[in-house]
């Protein structure tokens, strides 16, 4: 009997100690003001979610449950909304608008279109969102559909793989950004919503006023991978609470068209970083080039450019990922955003960007606050696939499809049969 009493007292001491530590963390961050972290997070959600599972290990189960319950009450209970005095990034003065001034080469690749577009109205035209999410959930639950990392839990995802999940605590939004899928403008939207960037002491109000170089600066955004440094051992608990409470969204694109877009952007335009880090090794390994110039401008002047075939060889080479994971611009979406571990509320597509963006902003109840910036013309169109892959051997195309098959299937893109047969 005494032993049981001691055990209960010990567990009570652990819980009280944990509560005290949480309060210390909150007081500390309130004083130093390093995060936009809102105590009141009871945001409306488009549909109820099942709670994410947490591992149970004997005696730890009760303790973890107690902590989860406390955190749940702390962050969604009847507390008055109060933002910690967050540290916002002050940037140098910028022009009134950051619409890019493009060279002829960049215009031919990016093809910006600053005209306005009429978006289809309605909460969910044709039940499209419900269908996309239903397909995604069904495939994640289907044991016969297998791909690497599918079966792992959220707790199993390494912290560094959570760096694409941007959090806005002010509006209860989590955005997983996918490069080459309008992510620059969606990041701009997240900056406006979270007020994480200042211009002359005031938050930006127009997404297009935010310069591109600040948009892609990792210090501008609060991402999940930064939680450990801020909240220590409670970081995963806080992530799970936010994943349950917040509205989560991502935008995707036809996987092969995304690859073409990445190739055009990073290897057909002069990019010093990508030349040195990727183009030089590709040219040496797959084009038998030696004595390459030190700079990309010299290489382009000499006509030394990576071909699309070189790029495909690089992707298919098993040695590539033994050295380092795929760069984010061509890494598979399911590896960036973990759709079988995170239950997304909204799945947008670049192919229906204008309509989806308008629908999402209405869902988030911020459509009166801002508009999605006009997008660039999608010059990398699906109809171009046959031209780009015309010189790629059939066996390579088939291997490439297997490499990106999970993205095709999960997000409802048809198998490109015309590219996968003679």
mmCIF file of C-alpha atoms in Angstrom:
data_model
loop_
_atom_site.group_PDB
_atom_site.id
_atom_site.type_symbol
_atom_site.label_atom_id
_atom_site.label_comp_id
_atom_site.label_asym_id
_atom_site.label_seq_id
_atom_site.Cartn_x
_atom_site.Cartn_y
_atom_site.Cartn_z
ATOM 1 C CA UNK A 1 0.000 0.000 0.000
ATOM 2 C CA UNK A 2 2.821 2.398 0.933
ATOM 3 C CA UNK A 3 4.614 1.473 -2.261
ATOM 4 C CA UNK A 4 1.526 2.307 -4.365
ATOM 5 C CA UNK A 5 1.161 5.630 -2.554
ATOM 6 C CA UNK A 6 4.798 6.461 -3.220
ATOM 7 C CA UNK A 7 4.341 5.621 -6.898
ATOM 8 C CA UNK A 8 1.326 7.912 -7.167
ATOM 9 C CA UNK A 9 3.145 10.699 -5.358
ATOM 10 C CA UNK A 10 6.141 10.276 -7.654
ATOM 11 C CA UNK A 11 3.930 10.527 -10.754
ATOM 12 C CA UNK A 12 2.170 13.563 -9.313
ATOM 13 C CA UNK A 13 5.554 15.153 -8.659
ATOM 14 C CA UNK A 14 6.584 14.496 -12.266
ATOM 15 C CA UNK A 15 3.393 16.088 -13.625
ATOM 16 C CA UNK A 16 3.666 19.125 -11.343
ATOM 17 C CA UNK A 17 7.325 19.505 -12.247
ATOM 18 C CA UNK A 18 6.438 19.388 -15.938
ATOM 19 C CA UNK A 19 3.696 21.987 -15.456
ATOM 20 C CA UNK A 20 6.165 24.230 -13.672
ATOM 21 C CA UNK A 21 8.692 23.838 -16.514
ATOM 22 C CA UNK A 22 6.069 24.710 -19.133
ATOM 23 C CA UNK A 23 5.135 27.853 -17.224
ATOM 24 C CA UNK A 24 8.809 28.795 -16.946
ATOM 25 C CA UNK A 25 9.210 28.363 -20.710
ATOM 26 C CA UNK A 26 6.164 30.535 -21.366
ATOM 27 C CA UNK A 27 7.364 33.266 -19.009
ATOM 28 C CA UNK A 28 10.842 33.107 -20.518
ATOM 29 C CA UNK A 29 9.671 33.434 -24.105
ATOM 30 C CA UNK A 30 7.264 36.171 -23.101
ATOM 31 C CA UNK A 31 10.199 38.155 -21.732
ATOM 32 C CA UNK A 32 12.664 37.607 -24.580
ATOM 33 C CA UNK A 33 9.991 37.816 -27.236
ATOM 34 C CA UNK A 34 11.471 35.516 -29.875
ATOM 35 C CA UNK A 35 8.377 33.895 -31.313
ATOM 36 C CA UNK A 36 4.909 34.818 -32.557
ATOM 37 C CA UNK A 37 3.211 32.330 -30.274
ATOM 38 C CA UNK A 38 -0.460 32.683 -29.453
ATOM 39 C CA UNK A 39 -1.927 31.147 -26.314
ATOM 40 C CA UNK A 40 -5.446 31.182 -27.673
ATOM 41 C CA UNK A 41 -5.532 28.818 -30.657
ATOM 42 C CA UNK A 42 -9.143 27.669 -30.912
ATOM 43 C CA UNK A 43 -9.424 28.236 -34.649
ATOM 44 C CA UNK A 44 -12.287 26.993 -36.798
ATOM 45 C CA UNK A 45 -11.489 23.879 -38.794
ATOM 46 C CA UNK A 46 -13.198 22.656 -41.935
ATOM 47 C CA UNK A 47 -13.608 19.146 -40.553
ATOM 48 C CA UNK A 48 -12.858 17.230 -37.348
ATOM 49 C CA UNK A 49 -9.600 15.319 -37.195
ATOM 50 C CA UNK A 50 -8.722 12.156 -35.361
ATOM 51 C CA UNK A 51 -6.091 12.892 -32.700
ATOM 52 C CA UNK A 52 -2.603 11.947 -33.816
ATOM 53 C CA UNK A 53 -1.289 8.863 -31.988
ATOM 54 C CA UNK A 54 1.530 9.145 -29.486
ATOM 55 C CA UNK A 55 3.746 6.215 -28.538
ATOM 56 C CA UNK A 56 2.908 4.492 -25.268
ATOM 57 C CA UNK A 57 5.615 2.929 -23.140
ATOM 58 C CA UNK A 58 4.296 1.528 -19.888
ATOM 59 C CA UNK A 59 4.524 4.017 -17.066
ATOM 60 C CA UNK A 60 5.358 6.828 -19.494
ATOM 61 C CA UNK A 61 1.882 6.564 -21.003
ATOM 62 C CA UNK A 62 0.134 8.168 -18.049
ATOM 63 C CA UNK A 63 2.746 10.884 -17.760
ATOM 64 C CA UNK A 64 2.623 11.716 -21.483
ATOM 65 C CA UNK A 65 -1.159 11.742 -21.375
ATOM 66 C CA UNK A 66 -1.165 14.111 -18.402
ATOM 67 C CA UNK A 67 1.235 16.475 -20.148
ATOM 68 C CA UNK A 68 -0.771 16.343 -23.381
ATOM 69 C CA UNK A 69 -3.963 17.108 -21.488
ATOM 70 C CA UNK A 70 -2.357 20.033 -19.699
ATOM 71 C CA UNK A 71 -0.893 21.460 -22.911
ATOM 72 C CA UNK A 72 -4.226 21.002 -24.672
ATOM 73 C CA UNK A 73 -6.011 22.983 -21.968
ATOM 74 C CA UNK A 74 -3.260 25.565 -21.815
ATOM 75 C CA UNK A 75 -3.239 26.323 -25.522
ATOM 76 C CA UNK A 76 -6.902 25.933 -26.398
ATOM 77 C CA UNK A 77 -8.721 26.572 -23.136
ATOM 78 C CA UNK A 78 -10.528 29.707 -22.071
ATOM 79 C CA UNK A 79 -7.441 31.865 -22.027
ATOM 80 C CA UNK A 80 -7.662 35.399 -23.276
ATOM 81 C CA UNK A 81 -5.975 35.781 -26.649
ATOM 82 C CA UNK A 82 -2.497 37.120 -26.072
ATOM 83 C CA UNK A 83 0.437 37.228 -28.417
ATOM 84 C CA UNK A 84 3.916 37.060 -27.023
ATOM 85 C CA UNK A 85 5.879 40.128 -27.966
ATOM 86 C CA UNK A 86 7.412 38.447 -31.014
ATOM 87 C CA UNK A 87 10.654 39.483 -32.576
ATOM 88 C CA UNK A 88 9.971 40.718 -36.070
ATOM 89 C CA UNK A 89 12.633 41.083 -38.704
ATOM 90 C CA UNK A 90 13.262 44.635 -39.823
ATOM 91 C CA UNK A 91 14.439 44.872 -43.414
ATOM 92 C CA UNK A 92 16.118 47.730 -45.315
ATOM 93 C CA UNK A 93 13.976 50.138 -47.290
ATOM 94 C CA UNK A 94 12.641 48.681 -50.509
ATOM 95 C CA UNK A 95 10.799 50.050 -53.529
ATOM 96 C CA UNK A 96 7.033 50.283 -53.340
ATOM 97 C CA UNK A 97 6.641 47.110 -55.382
ATOM 98 C CA UNK A 98 8.888 44.123 -55.960
ATOM 99 C CA UNK A 99 7.506 43.028 -59.271
ATOM 100 C CA UNK A 100 10.660 41.641 -60.869
ATOM 101 C CA UNK A 101 12.531 43.407 -63.623
ATOM 102 C CA UNK A 102 13.397 40.480 -65.864
ATOM 103 C CA UNK A 103 16.041 39.933 -68.483
ATOM 104 C CA UNK A 104 14.886 38.485 -71.803
ATOM 105 C CA UNK A 105 16.234 35.066 -70.802
ATOM 106 C CA UNK A 106 14.479 35.116 -67.453
ATOM 107 C CA UNK A 107 11.240 36.328 -69.021
ATOM 108 C CA UNK A 108 11.318 33.424 -71.496
ATOM 109 C CA UNK A 109 11.743 30.938 -68.646
ATOM 110 C CA UNK A 110 9.596 32.453 -65.906
ATOM 111 C CA UNK A 111 7.059 34.302 -68.071
ATOM 112 C CA UNK A 112 5.476 36.505 -65.436
ATOM 113 C CA UNK A 113 1.910 37.612 -65.941
ATOM 114 C CA UNK A 114 0.764 40.498 -63.749
ATOM 115 C CA UNK A 115 -2.769 40.620 -65.103
ATOM 116 C CA UNK A 116 -5.668 39.789 -62.847
ATOM 117 C CA UNK A 117 -7.586 36.541 -63.166
ATOM 118 C CA UNK A 118 -11.194 35.735 -62.433
ATOM 119 C CA UNK A 119 -11.453 32.913 -59.940
ATOM 120 C CA UNK A 120 -14.409 30.583 -59.718
ATOM 121 C CA UNK A 121 -16.504 31.290 -56.662
ATOM 122 C CA UNK A 122 -18.061 28.838 -54.234
ATOM 123 C CA UNK A 123 -16.911 27.005 -51.101
ATOM 124 C CA UNK A 124 -15.747 23.860 -52.947
ATOM 125 C CA UNK A 125 -16.510 23.828 -56.685
ATOM 126 C CA UNK A 126 -17.744 20.387 -57.610
ATOM 127 C CA UNK A 127 -16.555 18.930 -54.309
ATOM 128 C CA UNK A 128 -13.004 19.043 -55.648
ATOM 129 C CA UNK A 129 -11.292 19.512 -52.281
ATOM 130 C CA UNK A 130 -13.284 16.715 -50.691
ATOM 131 C CA UNK A 131 -12.282 14.428 -53.554
ATOM 132 C CA UNK A 132 -8.581 15.301 -53.388
ATOM 133 C CA UNK A 133 -8.423 14.779 -49.641
ATOM 134 C CA UNK A 134 -10.440 11.579 -49.840
ATOM 135 C CA UNK A 135 -8.078 10.121 -52.447
ATOM 136 C CA UNK A 136 -5.065 11.101 -50.369
ATOM 137 C CA UNK A 137 -6.435 9.612 -47.153
ATOM 138 C CA UNK A 138 -7.549 6.435 -48.896
ATOM 139 C CA UNK A 139 -4.129 5.813 -50.417
ATOM 140 C CA UNK A 140 -2.355 6.501 -47.135
ATOM 141 C CA UNK A 141 -4.615 3.918 -45.464
ATOM 142 C CA UNK A 142 -4.223 1.395 -48.298
ATOM 143 C CA UNK A 143 -1.679 -1.220 -47.219
ATOM 144 C CA UNK A 144 -1.134 -2.361 -50.809
ATOM 145 C CA UNK A 145 0.128 1.077 -51.861
ATOM 146 C CA UNK A 146 3.688 1.276 -50.583
ATOM 147 C CA UNK A 147 6.488 3.812 -50.851
ATOM 148 C CA UNK A 148 9.481 4.625 -48.610
ATOM 149 C CA UNK A 149 8.653 6.457 -45.353
ATOM 150 C CA UNK A 150 4.895 5.858 -45.760
ATOM 151 C CA UNK A 151 4.502 3.753 -42.627
ATOM 152 C CA UNK A 152 6.493 5.880 -40.219
ATOM 153 C CA UNK A 153 4.725 8.008 -37.615
ATOM 154 C CA UNK A 154 4.993 11.761 -37.212
ATOM 155 C CA UNK A 155 7.343 11.194 -34.267
ATOM 156 C CA UNK A 156 9.665 9.257 -36.567
ATOM 157 C CA UNK A 157 10.166 12.194 -38.950
ATOM 158 C CA UNK A 158 13.591 13.766 -38.288
ATOM 159 C CA UNK A 159 13.485 17.377 -37.215
ATOM 160 C CA UNK A 160 15.391 18.579 -40.279
ATOM 161 C CA UNK A 161 12.679 17.125 -42.532
ATOM 162 C CA UNK A 162 10.091 19.462 -40.999
ATOM 163 C CA UNK A 163 11.740 22.597 -42.389
ATOM 164 C CA UNK A 164 9.080 23.124 -45.086
ATOM 165 C CA UNK A 165 6.203 23.554 -42.639
ATOM 166 C CA UNK A 166 5.678 27.298 -42.111
ATOM 167 C CA UNK A 167 3.516 28.299 -39.126
ATOM 168 C CA UNK A 168 1.319 31.375 -38.717
ATOM 169 C CA UNK A 169 0.102 31.461 -35.119
ATOM 170 C CA UNK A 170 -1.898 34.654 -35.621
ATOM 171 C CA UNK A 171 -4.432 32.969 -37.925
ATOM 172 C CA UNK A 172 -3.848 29.309 -37.112
ATOM 173 C CA UNK A 173 -2.340 28.278 -40.443
ATOM 174 C CA UNK A 174 0.380 25.805 -41.434
ATOM 175 C CA UNK A 175 1.696 25.851 -45.006
ATOM 176 C CA UNK A 176 3.989 23.202 -46.459
ATOM 177 C CA UNK A 177 5.817 24.884 -49.296
ATOM 178 C CA UNK A 178 6.839 22.973 -52.411
ATOM 179 C CA UNK A 179 9.426 24.705 -54.626
ATOM 180 C CA UNK A 180 8.285 25.313 -58.223
ATOM 181 C CA UNK A 181 4.637 25.359 -57.117
ATOM 182 C CA UNK A 182 3.965 29.090 -56.575
ATOM 183 C CA UNK A 183 5.777 28.902 -53.243
ATOM 184 C CA UNK A 184 7.302 32.387 -53.547
ATOM 185 C CA UNK A 185 3.888 34.025 -53.521
ATOM 186 C CA UNK A 186 2.451 31.711 -50.872
ATOM 187 C CA UNK A 187 5.430 32.550 -48.657
ATOM 188 C CA UNK A 188 4.630 36.213 -49.244
ATOM 189 C CA UNK A 189 1.069 35.568 -48.107
ATOM 190 C CA UNK A 190 2.334 33.840 -44.957
ATOM 191 C CA UNK A 191 4.608 36.808 -44.183
ATOM 192 C CA UNK A 192 1.668 39.207 -44.443
ATOM 193 C CA UNK A 193 -0.534 36.981 -42.264
ATOM 194 C CA UNK A 194 2.076 36.342 -39.567
ATOM 195 C CA UNK A 195 3.485 39.898 -39.674
ATOM 196 C CA UNK A 196 6.944 38.345 -39.394
ATOM 197 C CA UNK A 197 8.654 40.970 -41.541
ATOM 198 C CA UNK A 198 8.705 44.740 -41.072
ATOM 199 C CA UNK A 199 9.207 47.555 -43.533
ATOM 200 C CA UNK A 200 10.045 50.888 -41.893
ATOM 201 C CA UNK A 201 8.705 49.586 -38.595
ATOM 202 C CA UNK A 202 5.350 48.350 -39.938
ATOM 203 C CA UNK A 203 4.299 44.880 -41.143
ATOM 204 C CA UNK A 204 3.884 44.355 -44.867
ATOM 205 C CA UNK A 205 0.269 44.534 -46.057
ATOM 206 C CA UNK A 206 0.681 43.815 -49.772
ATOM 207 C CA UNK A 207 2.394 40.485 -50.606
ATOM 208 C CA UNK A 208 3.889 41.927 -53.791
ATOM 209 C CA UNK A 209 5.756 44.591 -51.810
ATOM 210 C CA UNK A 210 7.931 41.910 -50.175
ATOM 211 C CA UNK A 211 11.249 41.539 -52.037
ATOM 212 C CA UNK A 212 12.015 38.068 -53.345
ATOM 213 C CA UNK A 213 15.351 37.825 -51.505
ATOM 214 C CA UNK A 214 13.581 38.247 -48.158
ATOM 215 C CA UNK A 215 10.841 35.780 -49.046
ATOM 216 C CA UNK A 216 13.297 32.880 -49.307
ATOM 217 C CA UNK A 217 15.354 33.853 -46.264
ATOM 218 C CA UNK A 218 14.781 31.068 -43.739
ATOM 219 C CA UNK A 219 15.034 33.506 -40.808
ATOM 220 C CA UNK A 220 11.848 35.207 -42.047
ATOM 221 C CA UNK A 221 9.621 32.210 -41.306
ATOM 222 C CA UNK A 222 8.736 30.168 -38.227
ATOM 223 C CA UNK A 223 9.040 26.533 -39.311
ATOM 224 C CA UNK A 224 8.544 23.301 -37.383
ATOM 225 C CA UNK A 225 12.248 22.413 -37.457
ATOM 226 C CA UNK A 226 12.926 25.522 -35.300
ATOM 227 C CA UNK A 227 10.629 24.347 -32.506
ATOM 228 C CA UNK A 228 13.248 22.197 -30.781
ATOM 229 C CA UNK A 229 15.533 25.177 -30.199
ATOM 230 C CA UNK A 230 12.615 27.164 -28.776
ATOM 231 C CA UNK A 231 10.594 24.626 -26.827
ATOM 232 C CA UNK A 232 12.964 21.720 -26.194
ATOM 233 C CA UNK A 233 11.345 18.411 -25.256
ATOM 234 C CA UNK A 234 7.873 19.929 -25.551
ATOM 235 C CA UNK A 235 8.355 20.770 -29.225
ATOM 236 C CA UNK A 236 6.650 17.645 -30.591
ATOM 237 C CA UNK A 237 3.694 18.088 -28.254
ATOM 238 C CA UNK A 238 3.242 21.652 -29.457
ATOM 239 C CA UNK A 239 3.563 20.574 -33.085
ATOM 240 C CA UNK A 240 0.824 17.978 -32.609
ATOM 241 C CA UNK A 241 -1.480 20.502 -30.946
ATOM 242 C CA UNK A 242 -0.978 22.904 -33.833
ATOM 243 C CA UNK A 243 -1.457 20.138 -36.404
ATOM 244 C CA UNK A 244 -4.743 19.264 -34.735
ATOM 245 C CA UNK A 245 -5.980 22.846 -34.306
ATOM 246 C CA UNK A 246 -4.615 24.740 -37.303
ATOM 247 C CA UNK A 247 -5.664 24.670 -40.963
ATOM 248 C CA UNK A 248 -2.947 22.927 -42.966
ATOM 249 C CA UNK A 249 -2.456 23.342 -46.705
ATOM 250 C CA UNK A 250 -0.057 22.637 -49.553
ATOM 251 C CA UNK A 251 0.026 23.150 -53.308
ATOM 252 C CA UNK A 252 1.213 20.485 -55.749
ATOM 253 C CA UNK A 253 1.922 20.139 -59.451
ATOM 254 C CA UNK A 254 2.315 17.453 -62.106
ATOM 255 C CA UNK A 255 5.628 15.829 -61.002
ATOM 256 C CA UNK A 256 7.234 15.691 -64.448
ATOM 257 C CA UNK A 257 6.231 19.266 -65.280
ATOM 258 C CA UNK A 258 7.665 20.358 -61.930
ATOM 259 C CA UNK A 259 10.975 18.680 -62.854
ATOM 260 C CA UNK A 260 11.058 20.487 -66.187
ATOM 261 C CA UNK A 261 10.326 23.776 -64.431
ATOM 262 C CA UNK A 262 13.125 23.145 -61.897
ATOM 263 C CA UNK A 263 15.577 22.341 -64.688
ATOM 264 C CA UNK A 264 14.698 25.459 -66.656
ATOM 265 C CA UNK A 265 14.886 27.725 -63.598
ATOM 266 C CA UNK A 266 18.124 26.382 -62.114
ATOM 267 C CA UNK A 267 20.150 25.331 -65.153
ATOM 268 C CA UNK A 268 18.955 27.470 -68.068
ATOM 269 C CA UNK A 269 19.344 30.706 -66.100
ATOM 270 C CA UNK A 270 22.671 31.798 -64.662
ATOM 271 C CA UNK A 271 22.690 30.629 -61.061
ATOM 272 C CA UNK A 272 26.091 30.595 -59.385
ATOM 273 C CA UNK A 273 25.079 28.361 -56.483
ATOM 274 C CA UNK A 274 23.444 25.694 -58.609
ATOM 275 C CA UNK A 275 26.246 25.824 -61.181
ATOM 276 C CA UNK A 276 28.955 25.093 -58.616
ATOM 277 C CA UNK A 277 26.988 22.653 -56.492
ATOM 278 C CA UNK A 278 25.133 20.686 -59.172
ATOM 279 C CA UNK A 279 25.995 21.662 -62.759
ATOM 280 C CA UNK A 280 29.764 21.155 -62.433
ATOM 281 C CA UNK A 281 29.449 17.598 -61.033
ATOM 282 C CA UNK A 282 26.792 16.737 -63.657
ATOM 283 C CA UNK A 283 28.932 18.000 -66.519
ATOM 284 C CA UNK A 284 31.930 16.056 -65.236
ATOM 285 C CA UNK A 285 30.065 12.788 -64.617
ATOM 286 C CA UNK A 286 27.554 12.683 -67.459
ATOM 287 C CA UNK A 287 29.041 14.941 -70.179
ATOM 288 C CA UNK A 288 32.716 13.976 -69.710
ATOM 289 C CA UNK A 289 33.702 17.621 -69.326
ATOM 290 C CA UNK A 290 36.932 18.619 -67.614
ATOM 291 C CA UNK A 291 38.565 21.937 -66.836
ATOM 292 C CA UNK A 292 35.234 23.666 -66.357
ATOM 293 C CA UNK A 293 35.101 27.450 -65.775
ATOM 294 C CA UNK A 294 34.929 28.701 -62.197
ATOM 295 C CA UNK A 295 31.843 30.858 -62.753
ATOM 296 C CA UNK A 296 28.479 30.243 -64.364
ATOM 297 C CA UNK A 297 28.780 33.304 -66.603
ATOM 298 C CA UNK A 298 32.014 31.963 -68.087
ATOM 299 C CA UNK A 299 30.441 28.538 -68.556
ATOM 300 C CA UNK A 300 27.383 29.967 -70.323
ATOM 301 C CA UNK A 301 29.600 32.132 -72.551
ATOM 302 C CA UNK A 302 31.492 29.000 -73.557
ATOM 303 C CA UNK A 303 28.236 27.158 -74.260
ATOM 304 C CA UNK A 304 28.717 24.783 -71.342
ATOM 305 C CA UNK A 305 25.297 23.970 -69.941
ATOM 306 C CA UNK A 306 23.757 20.935 -68.309
ATOM 307 C CA UNK A 307 21.385 19.161 -70.697
ATOM 308 C CA UNK A 308 18.004 17.837 -69.635
ATOM 309 C CA UNK A 309 19.374 14.323 -70.241
ATOM 310 C CA UNK A 310 22.280 15.047 -67.853
ATOM 311 C CA UNK A 311 19.755 16.177 -65.246
ATOM 312 C CA UNK A 312 17.692 12.972 -65.620
ATOM 313 C CA UNK A 313 20.871 10.872 -65.343
ATOM 314 C CA UNK A 314 21.705 12.681 -62.116
ATOM 315 C CA UNK A 315 18.250 11.977 -60.671
ATOM 316 C CA UNK A 316 18.407 8.282 -61.585
ATOM 317 C CA UNK A 317 22.000 7.731 -60.454
ATOM 318 C CA UNK A 318 21.875 5.698 -57.191
ATOM 319 C CA UNK A 319 25.061 7.466 -56.077
ATOM 320 C CA UNK A 320 23.277 10.837 -55.969
ATOM 321 C CA UNK A 321 21.336 10.357 -52.742
ATOM 322 C CA UNK A 322 24.099 8.377 -51.127
ATOM 323 C CA UNK A 323 25.993 11.664 -51.013
ATOM 324 C CA UNK A 324 23.136 14.014 -50.097
ATOM 325 C CA UNK A 325 19.301 14.045 -50.266
ATOM 326 C CA UNK A 326 17.665 15.517 -53.361
ATOM 327 C CA UNK A 327 17.599 19.295 -53.444
ATOM 328 C CA UNK A 328 14.202 20.682 -52.458
ATOM 329 C CA UNK A 329 13.485 21.820 -56.026
ATOM 330 C CA UNK A 330 13.323 18.231 -57.280
ATOM 331 C CA UNK A 331 12.687 16.308 -54.062
ATOM 332 C CA UNK A 332 9.385 14.405 -54.113
ATOM 333 C CA UNK A 333 6.454 16.238 -52.526
ATOM 334 C CA UNK A 334 5.680 13.353 -50.170
ATOM 335 C CA UNK A 335 9.207 13.704 -48.767
ATOM 336 C CA UNK A 336 8.815 17.449 -48.270
ATOM 337 C CA UNK A 337 5.301 17.529 -46.789
ATOM 338 C CA UNK A 338 4.644 14.042 -45.312
ATOM 339 C CA UNK A 339 0.994 13.740 -46.438
ATOM 340 C CA UNK A 340 0.507 10.325 -44.797
ATOM 341 C CA UNK A 341 1.647 11.659 -41.416
ATOM 342 C CA UNK A 342 -0.054 15.072 -41.650
ATOM 343 C CA UNK A 343 -3.773 15.302 -42.437
ATOM 344 C CA UNK A 344 -3.961 18.295 -44.767
ATOM 345 C CA UNK A 345 -7.178 20.307 -44.845
ATOM 346 C CA UNK A 346 -6.581 21.795 -48.265
ATOM 347 C CA UNK A 347 -4.718 20.402 -51.288
ATOM 348 C CA UNK A 348 -4.272 23.028 -53.978
ATOM 349 C CA UNK A 349 -2.882 22.475 -57.464
ATOM 350 C CA UNK A 350 -0.907 24.793 -59.695
ATOM 351 C CA UNK A 351 -3.107 23.742 -62.595
ATOM 352 C CA UNK A 352 -6.086 25.350 -60.817
ATOM 353 C CA UNK A 353 -4.088 27.949 -58.887
ATOM 354 C CA UNK A 354 -6.338 31.012 -59.263
ATOM 355 C CA UNK A 355 -9.498 29.191 -58.234
ATOM 356 C CA UNK A 356 -7.809 27.233 -55.437
ATOM 357 C CA UNK A 357 -6.063 30.315 -54.023
ATOM 358 C CA UNK A 358 -9.322 32.270 -53.844
ATOM 359 C CA UNK A 359 -11.080 29.307 -52.238
ATOM 360 C CA UNK A 360 -8.322 28.826 -49.655
ATOM 361 C CA UNK A 361 -8.235 32.487 -48.623
ATOM 362 C CA UNK A 362 -12.004 32.326 -48.068
ATOM 363 C CA UNK A 363 -11.567 29.162 -46.006
ATOM 364 C CA UNK A 364 -8.949 30.923 -43.869
ATOM 365 C CA UNK A 365 -11.273 33.947 -43.576
ATOM 366 C CA UNK A 366 -8.550 36.311 -44.782
ATOM 367 C CA UNK A 367 -9.945 37.019 -48.271
ATOM 368 C CA UNK A 368 -10.879 40.555 -47.159
ATOM 369 C CA UNK A 369 -7.382 41.089 -45.775
ATOM 370 C CA UNK A 370 -5.362 40.278 -48.895
ATOM 371 C CA UNK A 371 -5.469 38.772 -52.367
ATOM 372 C CA UNK A 372 -3.183 36.114 -53.769
ATOM 373 C CA UNK A 373 -0.570 37.828 -55.963
ATOM 374 C CA UNK A 374 -1.046 37.490 -59.734
ATOM 375 C CA UNK A 375 0.881 34.436 -60.858
ATOM 376 C CA UNK A 376 3.264 33.989 -63.713
ATOM 377 C CA UNK A 377 2.087 32.285 -66.864
ATOM 378 C CA UNK A 378 2.655 28.569 -66.693
ATOM 379 C CA UNK A 379 4.927 28.329 -69.701
ATOM 380 C CA UNK A 380 6.107 24.925 -68.517
ATOM 381 C CA UNK A 381 2.864 23.328 -69.657
ATOM 382 C CA UNK A 382 1.915 19.661 -69.522
ATOM 383 C CA UNK A 383 1.697 19.675 -73.332
ATOM 384 C CA UNK A 384 5.458 20.266 -73.417
ATOM 385 C CA UNK A 385 6.304 16.966 -71.727
ATOM 386 C CA UNK A 386 6.591 15.015 -74.960
ATOM 387 C CA UNK A 387 9.014 17.562 -76.427
ATOM 388 C CA UNK A 388 11.221 17.603 -73.332
ATOM 389 C CA UNK A 389 11.312 13.822 -73.008
ATOM 390 C CA UNK A 390 11.671 13.103 -76.728
ATOM 391 C CA UNK A 391 15.432 12.555 -76.448
ATOM 392 C CA UNK A 392 15.259 10.697 -73.109
ATOM 393 C CA UNK A 393 15.540 6.891 -73.514
ATOM 394 C CA UNK A 394 12.359 4.962 -72.710
ATOM 395 C CA UNK A 395 14.070 3.008 -69.907
ATOM 396 C CA UNK A 396 15.063 6.276 -68.213
ATOM 397 C CA UNK A 397 11.525 7.635 -68.459
ATOM 398 C CA UNK A 398 10.144 4.476 -66.870
ATOM 399 C CA UNK A 399 12.694 4.638 -64.046
ATOM 400 C CA UNK A 400 11.930 8.297 -63.509
ATOM 401 C CA UNK A 401 8.223 7.547 -63.225
ATOM 402 C CA UNK A 402 8.933 4.918 -60.556
ATOM 403 C CA UNK A 403 10.996 7.508 -58.686
ATOM 404 C CA UNK A 404 8.068 9.972 -58.627
ATOM 405 C CA UNK A 405 5.187 7.507 -58.787
ATOM 406 C CA UNK A 406 4.026 8.167 -55.225
ATOM 407 C CA UNK A 407 3.517 11.869 -56.027
ATOM 408 C CA UNK A 408 1.582 11.053 -59.208
ATOM 409 C CA UNK A 409 -0.739 8.666 -57.373
ATOM 410 C CA UNK A 410 -1.186 10.515 -54.053
ATOM 411 C CA UNK A 411 -2.166 13.776 -55.692
ATOM 412 C CA UNK A 412 -4.313 12.391 -58.475
ATOM 413 C CA UNK A 413 -2.116 12.995 -61.505
ATOM 414 C CA UNK A 414 -2.638 10.509 -64.346
ATOM 415 C CA UNK A 415 0.188 8.191 -65.286
ATOM 416 C CA UNK A 416 1.855 9.671 -68.420
ATOM 417 C CA UNK A 417 1.332 6.570 -70.548
ATOM 418 C CA UNK A 418 2.402 8.364 -73.726
ATOM 419 C CA UNK A 419 5.881 8.823 -72.248
ATOM 420 C CA UNK A 420 6.185 5.325 -70.805
ATOM 421 C CA UNK A 421 5.662 3.235 -73.931
ATOM 422 C CA UNK A 422 7.269 3.084 -77.376
#
